[in-house]
Short mmCIF file of C-alpha atoms and ligand atoms in Angstrom, two decimals:
data_model
loop_
_atom_site.label_atom_id
_atom_site.label_comp_id
_atom_site.label_asym_id
_atom_site.label_seq_id
_atom_site.Cartn_x
_atom_site.Cartn_y
_atom_site.Cartn_z
CA MET A 1 -17.95 4.79 4.99
CA ILE A 2 -15.88 7.94 4.81
CA PRO A 3 -13.15 7.73 2.21
CA VAL A 4 -10.24 10.25 1.90
CA THR A 5 -11.96 11.73 -1.00
CA LYS A 6 -15.03 11.47 -3.20
CA PRO A 7 -15.35 12.84 -6.68
CA TYR A 8 -17.72 15.79 -7.09
CA LEU A 9 -20.46 14.81 -9.35
CA PRO A 10 -22.51 17.39 -11.14
CA PRO A 11 -26.36 17.21 -11.51
CA LEU A 12 -27.01 14.17 -13.68
CA GLU A 13 -29.40 16.11 -15.96
CA LYS A 14 -26.81 18.46 -16.96
CA TYR A 15 -24.33 15.78 -17.99
CA GLN A 16 -26.97 14.02 -19.89
CA GLN A 17 -27.59 17.09 -21.97
CA TYR A 18 -24.02 17.10 -22.98
CA ILE A 19 -24.12 13.31 -23.69
CA SER A 20 -27.33 13.93 -25.90
CA GLY A 21 -25.36 16.36 -27.86
CA ILE A 22 -22.66 13.75 -28.45
CA TYR A 23 -25.03 11.22 -29.62
CA GLN A 24 -26.47 13.83 -32.15
CA ARG A 25 -23.21 14.81 -33.46
CA HIS A 26 -21.84 11.26 -33.41
CA TRP A 27 -18.35 12.77 -32.69
CA LEU A 28 -16.83 10.80 -29.79
CA THR A 29 -13.14 11.82 -29.72
CA ASN A 30 -10.36 13.20 -31.55
CA ASN A 31 -10.38 16.92 -30.80
CA GLY A 32 -14.21 17.30 -30.75
CA PRO A 33 -16.22 20.28 -29.99
CA LEU A 34 -16.61 19.70 -26.33
CA VAL A 35 -12.76 19.36 -26.00
CA ASN A 36 -12.30 22.62 -27.71
CA GLU A 37 -15.00 24.15 -25.46
CA PHE A 38 -13.50 22.84 -22.45
CA GLU A 39 -10.04 23.93 -23.39
CA LEU A 40 -11.39 27.46 -23.89
CA ARG A 41 -13.30 27.42 -20.63
CA LEU A 42 -10.13 26.41 -18.66
CA LYS A 43 -8.09 29.17 -20.35
CA GLU A 44 -10.78 31.49 -19.39
CA TYR A 45 -10.99 30.41 -15.75
CA LEU A 46 -7.29 30.14 -15.13
CA GLY A 47 -6.47 33.37 -17.12
CA LEU A 48 -4.05 31.46 -19.48
CA ASP A 49 -3.23 31.80 -23.03
CA HIS A 50 -2.30 28.22 -23.92
CA LEU A 51 -3.03 24.79 -22.60
CA LEU A 52 -3.70 21.30 -24.05
CA TYR A 53 -6.28 18.94 -22.59
CA VAL A 54 -4.81 15.46 -22.57
CA SER A 55 -5.83 11.97 -21.33
CA ASN A 56 -4.17 12.15 -17.90
CA GLY A 57 -1.64 13.84 -15.65
CA THR A 58 0.89 11.07 -16.28
CA ILE A 59 0.95 11.45 -19.99
CA ALA A 60 1.02 15.17 -19.42
CA LEU A 61 4.34 14.66 -17.60
CA GLN A 62 5.69 12.34 -20.07
CA LEU A 63 4.80 14.82 -23.00
CA ALA A 64 6.56 17.54 -21.14
CA ILE A 65 9.66 15.43 -20.74
CA LYS A 66 9.64 14.37 -24.32
CA ALA A 67 8.91 17.73 -25.70
CA LEU A 68 11.67 19.42 -23.91
CA ASP A 69 13.90 16.67 -25.20
CA LEU A 70 15.48 15.94 -21.68
CA LYS A 71 18.23 13.44 -21.35
CA GLY A 72 20.34 12.06 -18.51
CA GLU A 73 19.62 13.35 -14.84
CA ILE A 74 16.35 15.05 -13.75
CA ILE A 75 16.49 16.61 -10.33
CA THR A 76 13.27 15.83 -8.49
CA THR A 77 11.26 15.53 -5.16
CA PRO A 78 10.83 12.29 -3.30
CA PHE A 79 7.70 13.43 -1.69
CA SER A 80 5.18 13.15 -4.34
CA TYR A 81 2.79 10.68 -6.07
CA VAL A 82 4.72 7.78 -7.88
CA ALA A 83 3.85 9.20 -11.33
CA THR A 84 6.48 12.06 -10.77
CA THR A 85 9.20 9.63 -10.51
CA SER A 86 7.95 6.83 -12.82
CA SER A 87 7.52 9.36 -15.78
CA ILE A 88 11.24 10.22 -15.47
CA VAL A 89 12.14 6.58 -15.48
CA TRP A 90 9.63 5.75 -18.35
CA GLU A 91 11.23 8.51 -20.55
CA GLY A 92 14.59 6.88 -20.23
CA CYS A 93 15.92 9.61 -17.72
CA THR A 94 17.24 9.11 -14.15
CA PRO A 95 15.67 10.69 -11.35
CA VAL A 96 18.06 12.41 -8.72
CA PHE A 97 16.27 13.05 -5.58
CA VAL A 98 16.84 16.29 -3.55
CA ASP A 99 15.40 16.42 -0.07
CA ILE A 100 12.27 18.39 0.88
CA ASP A 101 11.85 21.37 3.20
CA GLU A 102 10.30 20.08 6.28
CA HIS A 103 7.94 22.81 6.67
CA THR A 104 6.49 23.30 3.14
CA LEU A 105 7.02 19.58 2.02
CA ASN A 106 8.32 20.87 -1.29
CA ILE A 107 11.79 20.33 -2.76
CA ASP A 108 14.43 22.30 -0.72
CA PRO A 109 16.08 24.81 -3.23
CA THR A 110 19.13 25.09 -0.96
CA LYS A 111 19.91 21.50 -1.56
CA ILE A 112 19.56 21.62 -5.45
CA GLU A 113 22.91 22.97 -6.53
CA THR A 114 25.01 20.21 -4.86
CA ALA A 115 22.97 17.59 -6.81
CA ILE A 116 23.69 19.26 -10.27
CA THR A 117 26.26 17.32 -12.37
CA ASP A 118 27.20 17.74 -15.98
CA LYS A 119 24.34 15.16 -16.88
CA THR A 120 21.50 17.38 -15.31
CA SER A 121 18.93 18.44 -17.75
CA ALA A 122 16.02 19.66 -15.69
CA ILE A 123 14.25 20.08 -12.39
CA LEU A 124 10.95 18.43 -12.00
CA ALA A 125 9.28 19.53 -8.85
CA THR A 126 5.82 18.93 -7.33
CA HIS A 127 3.73 21.63 -5.71
CA CYS A 128 2.83 19.26 -3.05
CA PHE A 129 -0.83 19.19 -1.89
CA GLY A 130 -1.49 22.42 -3.85
CA ASN A 131 1.20 24.47 -2.12
CA ALA A 132 3.60 26.32 -4.16
CA CYS A 133 7.22 25.53 -4.28
CA ASP A 134 9.89 28.15 -3.75
CA ILE A 135 9.46 29.13 -7.38
CA ASP A 136 11.84 32.05 -7.33
CA ALA A 137 14.55 30.14 -5.92
CA ILE A 138 14.13 27.17 -8.24
CA ASP A 139 14.00 29.60 -11.15
CA THR A 140 17.26 31.29 -10.21
CA ILE A 141 19.04 28.06 -10.00
CA ALA A 142 17.78 26.82 -13.32
CA ASN A 143 18.76 29.86 -15.04
CA LYS A 144 22.14 29.88 -13.59
CA HIS A 145 22.77 26.28 -14.68
CA ASN A 146 20.73 26.38 -17.90
CA LEU A 147 18.17 23.74 -16.75
CA LYS A 148 14.61 23.29 -17.80
CA VAL A 149 11.82 23.31 -15.16
CA ILE A 150 8.84 21.18 -15.27
CA TYR A 151 6.21 21.59 -12.47
CA ASP A 152 4.06 18.67 -11.47
CA ALA A 153 1.06 20.84 -10.44
CA ALA A 154 -1.39 17.89 -10.29
CA HIS A 155 -2.75 19.10 -6.98
CA CYS A 156 -2.88 22.64 -7.90
CA PHE A 157 -6.09 23.58 -9.80
CA GLY A 158 -7.12 27.05 -8.50
CA THR A 159 -3.86 27.74 -6.76
CA LYS A 160 -2.33 31.05 -7.53
CA TYR A 161 1.23 32.28 -7.08
CA LYS A 162 1.94 36.05 -7.14
CA ASP A 163 -1.64 36.55 -8.19
CA LYS A 164 -1.20 34.45 -11.39
CA SER A 165 -2.39 30.86 -12.15
CA ILE A 166 0.38 28.69 -10.76
CA PHE A 167 0.27 26.81 -14.00
CA GLU A 168 2.14 29.86 -15.56
CA TYR A 169 5.42 28.93 -14.00
CA GLY A 170 8.22 26.70 -15.27
CA ASP A 171 8.95 25.81 -18.90
CA VAL A 172 6.15 23.41 -18.64
CA SER A 173 3.47 23.02 -16.02
CA ILE A 174 1.24 19.80 -15.92
CA THR A 175 -1.94 19.19 -13.93
CA SER A 176 -4.26 16.21 -13.45
CA LEU A 177 -7.97 16.09 -13.85
CA HIS A 178 -8.46 12.64 -12.20
CA ALA A 179 -11.49 11.99 -10.38
CA THR A 180 -9.60 12.05 -6.97
CA LYS A 181 -8.49 15.75 -7.72
CA LEU A 182 -10.10 18.89 -6.79
CA MET A 183 -11.18 19.70 -10.51
CA HIS A 184 -11.80 16.54 -12.62
CA SER A 185 -12.96 15.11 -15.81
CA VAL A 186 -13.05 11.51 -14.58
CA GLU A 187 -9.62 10.88 -16.20
CA GLY A 188 -7.73 13.87 -17.69
CA GLY A 189 -4.83 16.15 -17.62
CA LEU A 190 -3.43 19.49 -18.84
CA VAL A 191 0.06 20.72 -20.20
CA ILE A 192 0.65 24.25 -19.96
CA THR A 193 3.59 26.45 -21.47
CA LYS A 194 3.96 29.73 -22.70
CA LYS A 195 6.41 28.82 -25.31
CA PRO A 196 4.53 28.45 -28.69
CA GLU A 197 7.18 26.05 -30.09
CA LEU A 198 6.77 23.56 -27.22
CA LEU A 199 2.92 23.92 -27.24
CA LYS A 200 3.01 23.04 -30.88
CA ARG A 201 5.26 20.04 -30.39
CA MET A 202 3.07 18.69 -27.53
CA ALA A 203 -0.02 19.32 -29.78
CA TYR A 204 1.49 17.05 -32.43
CA MET A 205 2.76 14.52 -29.79
CA ARG A 206 -0.71 14.11 -28.07
CA ASN A 207 -2.09 13.05 -31.49
CA PHE A 208 0.48 10.40 -32.73
CA GLY A 209 2.33 13.21 -34.44
CA HIS A 210 -0.33 13.56 -37.13
CA ASP A 211 -0.05 16.49 -39.39
CA GLY A 212 -3.08 15.80 -41.35
CA PRO A 213 -4.26 12.26 -42.24
CA GLU A 214 -1.28 11.22 -44.23
CA LYS A 215 1.57 13.13 -42.84
CA PHE A 216 3.56 13.01 -39.54
CA ASN A 217 5.51 15.57 -37.53
CA GLY A 218 7.75 13.78 -35.35
CA VAL A 219 7.12 10.83 -32.90
CA GLY A 220 3.81 10.99 -31.04
CA ILE A 221 1.72 9.00 -28.63
CA ASN A 222 -2.17 8.75 -27.99
CA GLY A 223 -2.51 11.70 -25.45
CA LYS A 224 -5.98 12.69 -26.57
CA ASN A 225 -9.13 12.91 -24.39
CA SER A 226 -12.72 12.29 -25.39
CA GLU A 227 -15.92 14.16 -25.78
CA PHE A 228 -17.43 12.25 -22.75
CA HIS A 229 -14.60 13.36 -20.51
CA ALA A 230 -14.82 16.89 -21.69
CA ALA A 231 -18.56 16.83 -20.84
CA MET A 232 -17.78 16.02 -17.28
CA GLY A 233 -15.06 18.63 -17.07
CA LEU A 234 -17.30 21.30 -18.34
CA CYS A 235 -20.04 20.27 -15.74
CA VAL A 236 -17.55 20.21 -12.75
CA LEU A 237 -15.88 23.38 -13.98
CA ASP A 238 -19.25 25.27 -13.70
CA ASP A 239 -19.07 24.51 -9.98
CA ILE A 240 -15.31 24.90 -9.24
CA SER A 241 -15.92 28.07 -7.16
CA LEU A 242 -18.38 26.20 -5.04
CA ILE A 243 -16.03 23.31 -4.71
CA ILE A 244 -13.08 25.38 -3.56
CA ALA A 245 -15.06 27.50 -1.23
CA LYS A 246 -16.47 24.35 0.42
CA ARG A 247 -13.00 22.85 0.71
CA LYS A 248 -11.74 26.13 2.37
CA SER A 249 -14.55 26.19 5.01
CA GLN A 250 -14.08 22.63 5.71
CA ALA A 251 -10.30 23.08 6.25
CA SER A 252 -11.07 26.05 8.61
CA TYR A 253 -13.48 23.79 10.52
CA TYR A 254 -10.82 21.07 10.94
CA ASP A 255 -8.52 23.93 12.10
CA LYS A 256 -10.83 24.52 14.83
CA THR A 257 -11.86 21.12 15.88
CA LEU A 258 -8.41 19.88 15.80
CA GLU A 259 -6.86 23.00 17.25
CA ASN A 260 -5.40 21.09 20.27
CA LEU A 261 -4.43 18.00 18.46
CA ILE A 262 -0.63 17.34 18.89
CA VAL A 263 0.26 17.30 15.17
CA ARG A 264 1.64 19.84 12.85
CA LYS A 265 0.62 21.10 9.47
CA PRO A 266 2.62 22.17 6.30
CA LYS A 267 3.37 25.85 6.13
CA ILE A 268 2.03 27.47 2.94
CA GLN A 269 4.59 29.09 0.76
CA GLU A 270 4.80 32.94 0.83
CA ASN A 271 2.80 34.58 -2.22
CA CYS A 272 0.73 31.37 -2.63
CA ASN A 273 -3.04 31.46 -2.69
CA PHE A 274 -3.65 27.94 -1.80
CA ASN A 275 -6.72 25.87 -3.13
CA PHE A 276 -7.22 23.65 0.00
CA ALA A 277 -6.92 20.59 -2.09
CA TYR A 278 -5.85 18.48 0.81
CA TYR A 279 -5.80 18.41 4.67
CA PRO A 280 -2.50 16.68 5.72
CA ILE A 281 -1.48 16.47 9.30
CA ILE A 282 2.14 15.51 10.49
CA PHE A 283 2.13 13.23 13.71
CA ASN A 284 5.15 13.38 16.03
CA ASP A 285 6.01 9.71 15.23
CA GLU A 286 5.00 6.95 12.96
CA GLU A 287 3.65 4.81 15.79
CA THR A 288 0.92 7.56 16.43
CA CYS A 289 0.38 7.99 12.85
CA ILE A 290 -0.43 4.29 12.38
CA ARG A 291 -2.38 3.99 15.53
CA SER A 292 -4.68 6.90 14.65
CA LYS A 293 -5.18 5.53 11.14
CA LYS A 294 -6.36 2.27 12.55
CA GLU A 295 -8.60 3.86 15.23
CA LEU A 296 -10.26 5.88 12.18
CA GLU A 297 -10.52 2.72 10.12
CA ILE A 298 -12.35 0.72 12.89
CA ASN A 299 -14.81 3.61 12.70
CA GLU A 300 -15.15 3.16 8.75
CA ILE A 301 -12.95 6.29 8.07
CA PHE A 302 -10.29 5.90 5.59
CA PRO A 303 -7.72 8.64 5.58
CA ARG A 304 -4.50 7.91 3.15
CA ARG A 305 -0.87 7.99 3.87
CA TYR A 306 -0.06 10.50 1.31
CA PHE A 307 2.77 10.26 0.48
CA TYR A 308 4.06 6.96 1.80
CA PRO A 309 6.59 5.45 0.95
CA SER A 310 8.95 8.12 0.02
CA LEU A 311 9.71 7.74 -3.64
CA SER A 312 13.48 7.41 -3.07
CA SER A 313 12.72 4.00 -1.65
CA LEU A 314 11.29 2.68 -5.04
CA ASP A 315 13.22 -0.43 -6.24
CA TYR A 316 13.90 0.93 -9.67
CA VAL A 317 15.84 4.03 -8.53
CA GLU A 318 19.08 4.51 -7.12
CA LYS A 319 19.19 4.73 -3.32
CA SER A 320 19.57 8.43 -2.03
CA ASN A 321 19.82 10.24 1.03
CA THR A 322 16.53 12.05 1.84
CA LYS A 323 16.23 12.05 5.45
CA VAL A 324 13.40 14.68 5.70
CA SER A 325 11.22 13.12 3.15
CA ASP A 326 11.83 9.61 4.54
CA LYS A 327 10.84 10.78 7.99
CA ILE A 328 7.84 12.80 7.16
CA SER A 329 6.37 10.26 4.64
CA ARG A 330 6.17 7.78 7.73
CA LYS A 331 4.12 10.06 9.85
CA ILE A 332 1.84 12.09 7.55
CA LEU A 333 -1.83 11.43 6.98
CA CYS A 334 -4.35 13.31 4.69
CA LEU A 335 -7.76 13.48 6.33
CA PRO A 336 -10.92 13.07 4.31
CA LEU A 337 -11.82 16.28 2.58
CA TYR A 338 -14.63 16.43 -0.22
CA TYR A 339 -17.64 18.24 -1.20
CA THR A 340 -20.18 16.20 0.64
CA LEU A 341 -18.27 15.69 3.73
CA SER A 342 -20.54 16.90 6.57
CA ARG A 343 -19.67 18.91 9.88
CA GLU A 344 -21.01 16.01 11.93
CA GLU A 345 -18.46 13.62 9.98
CA GLN A 346 -15.76 16.15 10.77
CA ASP A 347 -16.63 16.34 14.27
CA MET A 348 -16.40 12.38 14.53
CA ILE A 349 -13.05 12.42 12.88
CA SER A 350 -11.64 14.96 15.16
CA ARG A 351 -12.97 13.29 18.16
CA ILE A 352 -11.33 9.96 17.30
CA LEU A 353 -8.02 11.71 16.46
CA LEU A 354 -7.94 13.61 19.70
CA ARG A 355 -8.63 10.37 21.72
CA SER A 356 -5.98 8.52 19.89
CA VAL A 357 -3.25 11.13 19.69
CA ASN A 358 -3.70 13.23 22.79
CA TYR A 359 -5.14 10.85 25.40
CA LYS A 360 -3.05 7.73 24.76
C1 PLP B 1 -2.44 12.33 -9.42
C2 PLP B 1 -1.02 12.69 -9.74
C3 PLP B 1 -0.34 12.42 -10.92
C4 PLP B 1 -0.99 11.71 -11.94
O1 PLP B 1 -2.06 12.20 -12.54
P1 PLP B 1 -3.02 11.20 -13.25
O2 PLP B 1 -4.02 12.04 -14.10
O3 PLP B 1 -3.60 10.34 -12.36
O4 PLP B 1 -2.39 10.34 -14.30
C5 PLP B 1 0.89 12.96 -11.02
N1 PLP B 1 1.57 13.71 -9.87
C6 PLP B 1 0.91 13.98 -8.87
C7 PLP B 1 1.66 14.62 -7.87
C8 PLP B 1 -0.37 13.46 -8.56
O5 PLP B 1 -1.01 13.50 -7.40
#
């Protein structure tokens, strides 16, 4: 069976060593030594001054919205994982969808301004599949209209924009360290901000608002992560360069084996140093997409329709006009891409696709 992704697992002995340490210290969670070490190592690797390790990417989004005290409408992309939209709704705000650019699959900045009303408080954009948004254009609009910017950078571990970690951009950036992501700690997420006040607020929020055992600083939630998760994160982080290099070589191999396949691929944003987190292909139409998916499934290969359906079709949001997202979400497929995927498996996937798309 070939799934769309398979979590990277570090050598068991290495993980067990960390676990032995946890048993000795008897300190399982609540900002323990491994959580601290993991945060330090992440900052070092990413070249960041500040970040907080939290329980998952969804809590990270909710902390960001809460800490920025956002109200009313938040402009967002319909082409993302459901958590981008659900976090907005969960925090009592209204998502306003702006269509995507058909080449980059990220929110189309030329369509943002017409969506701004006097209720708009922020833009929440996803760097989809690890490819940077048009950050400069979004920043210009946000500054002009005094809006906050949150980037959902859940796919972006290792991506750089203008030679800096992409997590540096926006008022707050978040990422996910879920097992399905390029870099993971089983479950986990990060919030990143350059603003000390915001960082402090989110640090309190992540721990129920605790300011010492008997005092509270504002409303909080349980957004902490455990020593066991940090241990896995530390082990995977050791190998992150290998993981990204492998993805890159597998992606070039697909580029070669699928050179003649009648599909198109998203365009990488200028100034973006991409992390090869996903390998999406866009078919000419939905029928070909579904037929190819079925052919692959018959052969025990399970690509995923990331992202289908378009989030503007969720039944808890207002209907909106996002034609490009609606169209692309129906005919896009992410191909299997993970550390242990072999060339032979990529060959097989490519052969099946060519047969099903080109020679039907
Ligand atoms: C995975 C993902 C999330 C949610 O992260 P979790 O860690 O699973 O909560 C949010 N946004 C996007 C775009 C994602 O892909």
